[in-house]
Each structure stands twice: as structure tokens, then as C-alpha cells.
Amino acid sequence: AVDHALSEESEARLLDLLLLLPSGVVKNSAEIPGSLETSNNIARVRWAGPGSVEVLCLARSTLPSALIELRSRISRVARRLIGTASVGESFPGWAPNRTSPLLHLAQDAFRRVEGKAAALEAVHSSLEVAAILEKLPHIDAVSFGPDVNGAKSPGECVRIDSVEKTWDLTKKMLARLASAPLGGDAGDVCLDEPVDL
């Protein structure tokens, strides 16, 4: 086996970096109480070559400006400890829009299916919706699905009875949109021309 020892100075700088990097929740959402807005995860630390260690961070935010600020903070910490930082692939943020016509339609459909009001939540993960909205910022969007326990963990499971309710909700929303499409730019659900995603 190859010996991957760091000098005492490099070891101290690496430990300082790991202690100084933001980790976990950086800021909670002001828009939706109890939801995260910005976070950082120190995802991986690995040997990258002689005297070199790579620290991978997964920075996320619902607000693009907050994500830029967090990445800048991470880069500054790395530079202060004689390291370098580079930004790789990332997922865009998706800030909640409580005035969304499509959201109101979805909430009404949920009430009809479930017999109760829907809880509005901002899920702090890499939603595909955010990637679509980055390419098509003029459309309105909501994200919903069945009840999942232990999301993004080895024990992740879905409540089977919630799958049928999600399908019923989808059908009610599509029927409503087909009978009277939402008006205005924010409610457009059709594309006039193809878009590369």
C-alpha cells in the first residue's frame, strides 16, 4: 500500500479547513418557516495526489444570490488556508412563490382529494423542477408527490396508499387546466416553440 502521509503543517491546514468550512444549515427560509434556504455539506475528503487532499462540498440554496455568497465564503476559507477552490456542476435554486396561480390550483385539487388543506413545504434538495425553471423561467411550476419516509437514505420508502392519491391529484389538476388554462405569463403551461433542456 502507498503511504499517504501529510506533513504536520498540511495536516493542521486540512483540519482547520474542515473546522472552518460552513457545514449543515447556513440559513433557514424566511418565506416558509421550518424550511431550509441555504446549506453546505462536506461530502467527501480524499487523497488527490502527493501532498494534496480534495474536499468536496455540496452547497445548496433556494436563492441563487445566497448560493453565490456561500460558494464565495467556501472559496475564501480555502484560499486563507493556502488552498484552491473551484465550482463544479450544481443544481439551481427554486424559491417558493406563494402567489403562483398553479399553486392555488394544486392546493384546491389537494383539498378535493384529501379533504384537508395542503401543507406548503420547500424541499431542500436538487429538484428537477429547478433545473427546468432555469431554462424556462417564465413558466409556473409546483412539485408534489407521494409520501416518502427516509428520503435520500438507504431506508427510503414510499407509502403505497399515497401513490393513488397523488395520481388522483394529478388527474384533477390536469382536468382543471384542460377546462380553463391559467391565464397570464406566470400561469402559462404551454410552449410556443421547442426548448433545449
Tab-separated table of C-alpha atoms in Angstrom:
chain	number	residue	atom	x	y	z
A	1	ALA	CA	0.000	0.000	0.000
A	2	VAL	CA	1.140	3.539	-0.743
A	3	ASP	CA	1.748	5.765	2.280
A	4	HIS	CA	-0.398	8.929	2.043
A	5	ALA	CA	1.009	10.954	4.911
A	6	LEU	CA	0.678	14.732	5.107
A	7	SER	CA	3.248	16.964	6.695
A	8	GLU	CA	2.295	18.325	10.130
A	9	GLU	CA	1.702	21.752	8.580
A	10	SER	CA	-0.557	20.325	5.831
A	11	GLU	CA	-2.411	18.214	8.369
A	12	ALA	CA	-3.054	21.298	10.519
A	13	ARG	CA	-4.289	23.294	7.494
A	14	LEU	CA	-6.630	20.465	6.453
A	15	LEU	CA	-8.104	20.185	9.943
A	16	ASP	CA	-8.512	23.981	10.119
A	17	LEU	CA	-10.263	23.915	6.737
A	18	LEU	CA	-12.679	21.215	7.839
A	19	LEU	CA	-13.442	23.102	11.051
A	20	LEU	CA	-13.882	26.494	9.327
A	21	LEU	CA	-15.963	25.424	6.342
A	22	PRO	CA	-19.688	26.088	6.786
A	23	SER	CA	-21.386	22.767	7.436
A	24	GLY	CA	-25.076	21.976	7.749
A	25	VAL	CA	-27.760	24.648	7.831
A	26	VAL	CA	-26.420	28.088	6.932
A	27	LYS	CA	-29.801	29.853	6.836
A	28	ASN	CA	-33.450	28.899	7.274
A	29	SER	CA	-36.152	30.153	4.909
A	30	ALA	CA	-37.835	33.423	5.833
A	31	GLU	CA	-40.623	32.565	3.373
A	32	ILE	CA	-41.587	29.147	4.737
A	33	PRO	CA	-40.974	28.612	8.477
A	34	GLY	CA	-39.244	25.333	9.248
A	35	SER	CA	-37.719	25.015	5.761
A	36	LEU	CA	-34.085	25.411	4.836
A	37	GLU	CA	-32.880	28.092	2.466
A	38	THR	CA	-29.121	27.538	2.321
A	39	SER	CA	-26.852	24.709	3.451
A	40	ASN	CA	-23.461	23.148	2.838
A	41	ASN	CA	-22.451	19.521	3.142
A	42	ILE	CA	-18.816	18.479	3.359
A	43	ALA	CA	-19.474	15.482	1.151
A	44	ARG	CA	-16.069	13.895	0.684
A	45	VAL	CA	-12.428	14.228	1.700
A	46	ARG	CA	-9.957	12.219	-0.382
A	47	TRP	CA	-6.302	11.952	-1.227
A	48	ALA	CA	-5.740	13.694	-4.574
A	49	GLY	CA	-2.004	13.114	-5.068
A	50	PRO	CA	1.287	13.758	-3.340
A	51	GLY	CA	0.679	16.354	-0.621
A	52	SER	CA	-2.791	17.124	-1.950
A	53	VAL	CA	-6.221	16.466	-0.477
A	54	GLU	CA	-9.554	17.194	-2.175
A	55	VAL	CA	-12.520	18.360	-0.084
A	56	LEU	CA	-15.831	18.177	-1.931
A	57	CYS	CA	-18.633	20.440	-0.694
A	58	LEU	CA	-22.249	20.306	-1.798
A	59	ALA	CA	-23.592	23.830	-1.376
A	60	ARG	CA	-27.325	24.348	-1.957
A	61	SER	CA	-29.794	27.191	-1.732
A	62	THR	CA	-33.251	28.115	-2.953
A	63	LEU	CA	-31.889	31.590	-3.739
A	64	PRO	CA	-29.209	31.974	-6.427
A	65	SER	CA	-27.688	35.017	-4.668
A	66	ALA	CA	-27.340	33.074	-1.391
A	67	LEU	CA	-25.670	30.196	-3.243
A	68	ILE	CA	-23.156	32.576	-4.849
A	69	GLU	CA	-22.426	34.089	-1.429
A	70	LEU	CA	-21.935	30.645	0.161
A	71	ARG	CA	-19.588	29.498	-2.608
A	72	SER	CA	-17.601	32.712	-2.205
A	73	ARG	CA	-17.320	32.050	1.527
A	74	ILE	CA	-16.083	28.490	0.899
A	75	SER	CA	-13.503	29.753	-1.635
A	76	ARG	CA	-12.295	32.436	0.771
A	77	VAL	CA	-11.755	29.906	3.569
A	78	ALA	CA	-9.813	27.626	1.184
A	79	ARG	CA	-7.609	30.483	-0.054
A	80	ARG	CA	-6.881	31.669	3.509
A	81	LEU	CA	-5.518	28.204	4.259
A	82	ILE	CA	-3.350	28.133	1.108
A	83	GLY	CA	-5.812	26.020	-0.830
A	84	THR	CA	-7.720	26.473	-4.059
A	85	ALA	CA	-11.405	26.237	-4.781
A	86	SER	CA	-13.281	25.510	-7.975
A	87	VAL	CA	-17.014	25.409	-8.634
A	88	GLY	CA	-18.282	22.359	-10.462
A	89	GLU	CA	-21.719	21.241	-11.551
A	90	SER	CA	-24.572	22.315	-9.347
A	91	PHE	CA	-28.328	22.449	-9.193
A	92	PRO	CA	-30.145	25.762	-9.435
A	93	GLY	CA	-32.288	27.064	-6.617
A	94	TRP	CA	-36.042	27.292	-6.660
A	95	ALA	CA	-37.553	29.973	-4.448
A	96	PRO	CA	-41.178	29.387	-3.378
A	97	ASN	CA	-43.867	31.560	-4.975
A	98	ARG	CA	-46.901	31.744	-2.691
A	99	THR	CA	-48.838	33.828	-5.258
A	100	SER	CA	-48.498	31.207	-8.001
A	101	PRO	CA	-51.813	30.533	-9.817
A	102	LEU	CA	-50.725	26.920	-10.337
A	103	LEU	CA	-50.005	26.564	-6.615
A	104	HIS	CA	-53.538	27.746	-5.794
A	105	LEU	CA	-54.963	25.274	-8.315
A	106	ALA	CA	-52.870	22.474	-6.770
A	107	GLN	CA	-53.979	23.421	-3.250
A	108	ASP	CA	-57.647	23.348	-4.330
A	109	ALA	CA	-57.187	19.946	-6.017
A	110	PHE	CA	-55.425	18.607	-2.904
A	111	ARG	CA	-58.345	19.760	-0.730
A	112	ARG	CA	-60.732	17.846	-3.022
A	113	VAL	CA	-58.632	14.657	-2.902
A	114	GLU	CA	-57.550	14.712	0.757
A	115	GLY	CA	-60.394	16.668	2.349
A	116	LYS	CA	-57.916	18.997	4.063
A	117	ALA	CA	-55.573	21.864	3.252
A	118	ALA	CA	-52.171	21.072	1.790
A	119	ALA	CA	-49.075	21.933	3.773
A	120	LEU	CA	-46.770	24.152	1.744
A	121	GLU	CA	-43.183	22.965	2.088
A	122	ALA	CA	-39.945	23.858	0.396
A	123	VAL	CA	-37.900	20.713	-0.080
A	124	HIS	CA	-34.181	21.400	0.283
A	125	SER	CA	-32.817	19.103	-2.352
A	126	SER	CA	-31.932	19.092	-6.015
A	127	LEU	CA	-35.395	19.242	-7.530
A	128	GLU	CA	-35.722	18.603	-11.230
A	129	VAL	CA	-38.253	21.451	-11.319
A	130	ALA	CA	-35.497	23.939	-10.515
A	131	ALA	CA	-33.466	22.710	-13.498
A	132	ILE	CA	-36.488	23.129	-15.790
A	133	LEU	CA	-37.251	26.609	-14.430
A	134	GLU	CA	-33.658	27.644	-15.016
A	135	LYS	CA	-34.249	27.008	-18.747
A	136	LEU	CA	-37.872	28.225	-18.778
A	137	PRO	CA	-38.086	30.951	-16.112
A	138	HIS	CA	-41.397	32.324	-17.422
A	139	ILE	CA	-43.473	29.238	-16.611
A	140	ASP	CA	-45.295	28.459	-13.385
A	141	ALA	CA	-44.453	25.227	-11.556
A	142	VAL	CA	-45.266	23.159	-8.498
A	143	SER	CA	-43.762	19.938	-7.250
A	144	PHE	CA	-45.724	17.233	-5.467
A	145	GLY	CA	-45.601	13.514	-4.960
A	146	PRO	CA	-46.438	10.602	-2.700
A	147	ASP	CA	-45.468	10.453	0.971
A	148	VAL	CA	-41.845	9.314	1.309
A	149	ASN	CA	-40.170	8.325	4.556
A	150	GLY	CA	-36.391	8.426	4.958
A	151	ALA	CA	-35.827	10.300	1.677
A	152	LYS	CA	-32.323	10.033	0.222
A	153	SER	CA	-31.314	7.340	2.708
A	154	PRO	CA	-30.831	3.563	2.401
A	155	GLY	CA	-34.174	3.052	4.179
A	156	GLU	CA	-36.169	5.300	1.818
A	157	CYS	CA	-39.706	4.003	1.286
A	158	VAL	CA	-42.976	5.298	-0.125
A	159	ARG	CA	-46.426	4.959	1.434
A	160	ILE	CA	-48.275	2.945	-1.211
A	161	ASP	CA	-51.707	4.426	-0.395
A	162	SER	CA	-50.306	7.915	-1.088
A	163	VAL	CA	-49.363	6.943	-4.666
A	164	GLU	CA	-53.027	6.554	-5.655
A	165	LYS	CA	-53.891	9.886	-4.011
A	166	THR	CA	-51.030	11.544	-5.912
A	167	TRP	CA	-52.424	10.118	-9.158
A	168	ASP	CA	-55.916	11.421	-8.278
A	169	LEU	CA	-54.422	14.853	-7.542
A	170	THR	CA	-52.581	14.835	-10.888
A	171	LYS	CA	-55.777	13.938	-12.787
A	172	LYS	CA	-57.792	16.673	-11.025
A	173	MET	CA	-55.141	19.289	-11.784
A	174	LEU	CA	-54.878	18.264	-15.441
A	175	ALA	CA	-58.679	18.257	-15.839
A	176	ARG	CA	-58.855	21.760	-14.370
A	177	LEU	CA	-56.044	23.009	-16.624
A	178	ALA	CA	-57.672	21.418	-19.691
A	179	SER	CA	-61.037	23.046	-18.952
A	180	ALA	CA	-59.702	26.549	-18.277
A	181	PRO	CA	-55.950	27.107	-18.595
A	182	LEU	CA	-54.420	29.527	-16.141
A	183	GLY	CA	-54.040	32.992	-17.630
A	184	GLY	CA	-51.159	35.419	-17.640
A	185	ASP	CA	-47.458	34.938	-18.112
A	186	ALA	CA	-46.963	33.317	-14.718
A	187	GLY	CA	-49.598	30.686	-15.489
A	188	ASP	CA	-48.535	29.670	-18.984
A	189	VAL	CA	-48.229	25.925	-19.225
A	190	CYS	CA	-47.710	25.645	-22.987
A	191	LEU	CA	-44.625	26.292	-25.075
A	192	ASP	CA	-44.862	28.172	-28.362
A	193	GLU	CA	-41.586	26.716	-29.536
A	194	PRO	CA	-39.323	23.820	-28.558
A	195	VAL	CA	-36.679	24.489	-25.937
A	196	ASP	CA	-33.440	22.558	-25.420
A	197	LEU	CA	-33.341	21.268	-21.853
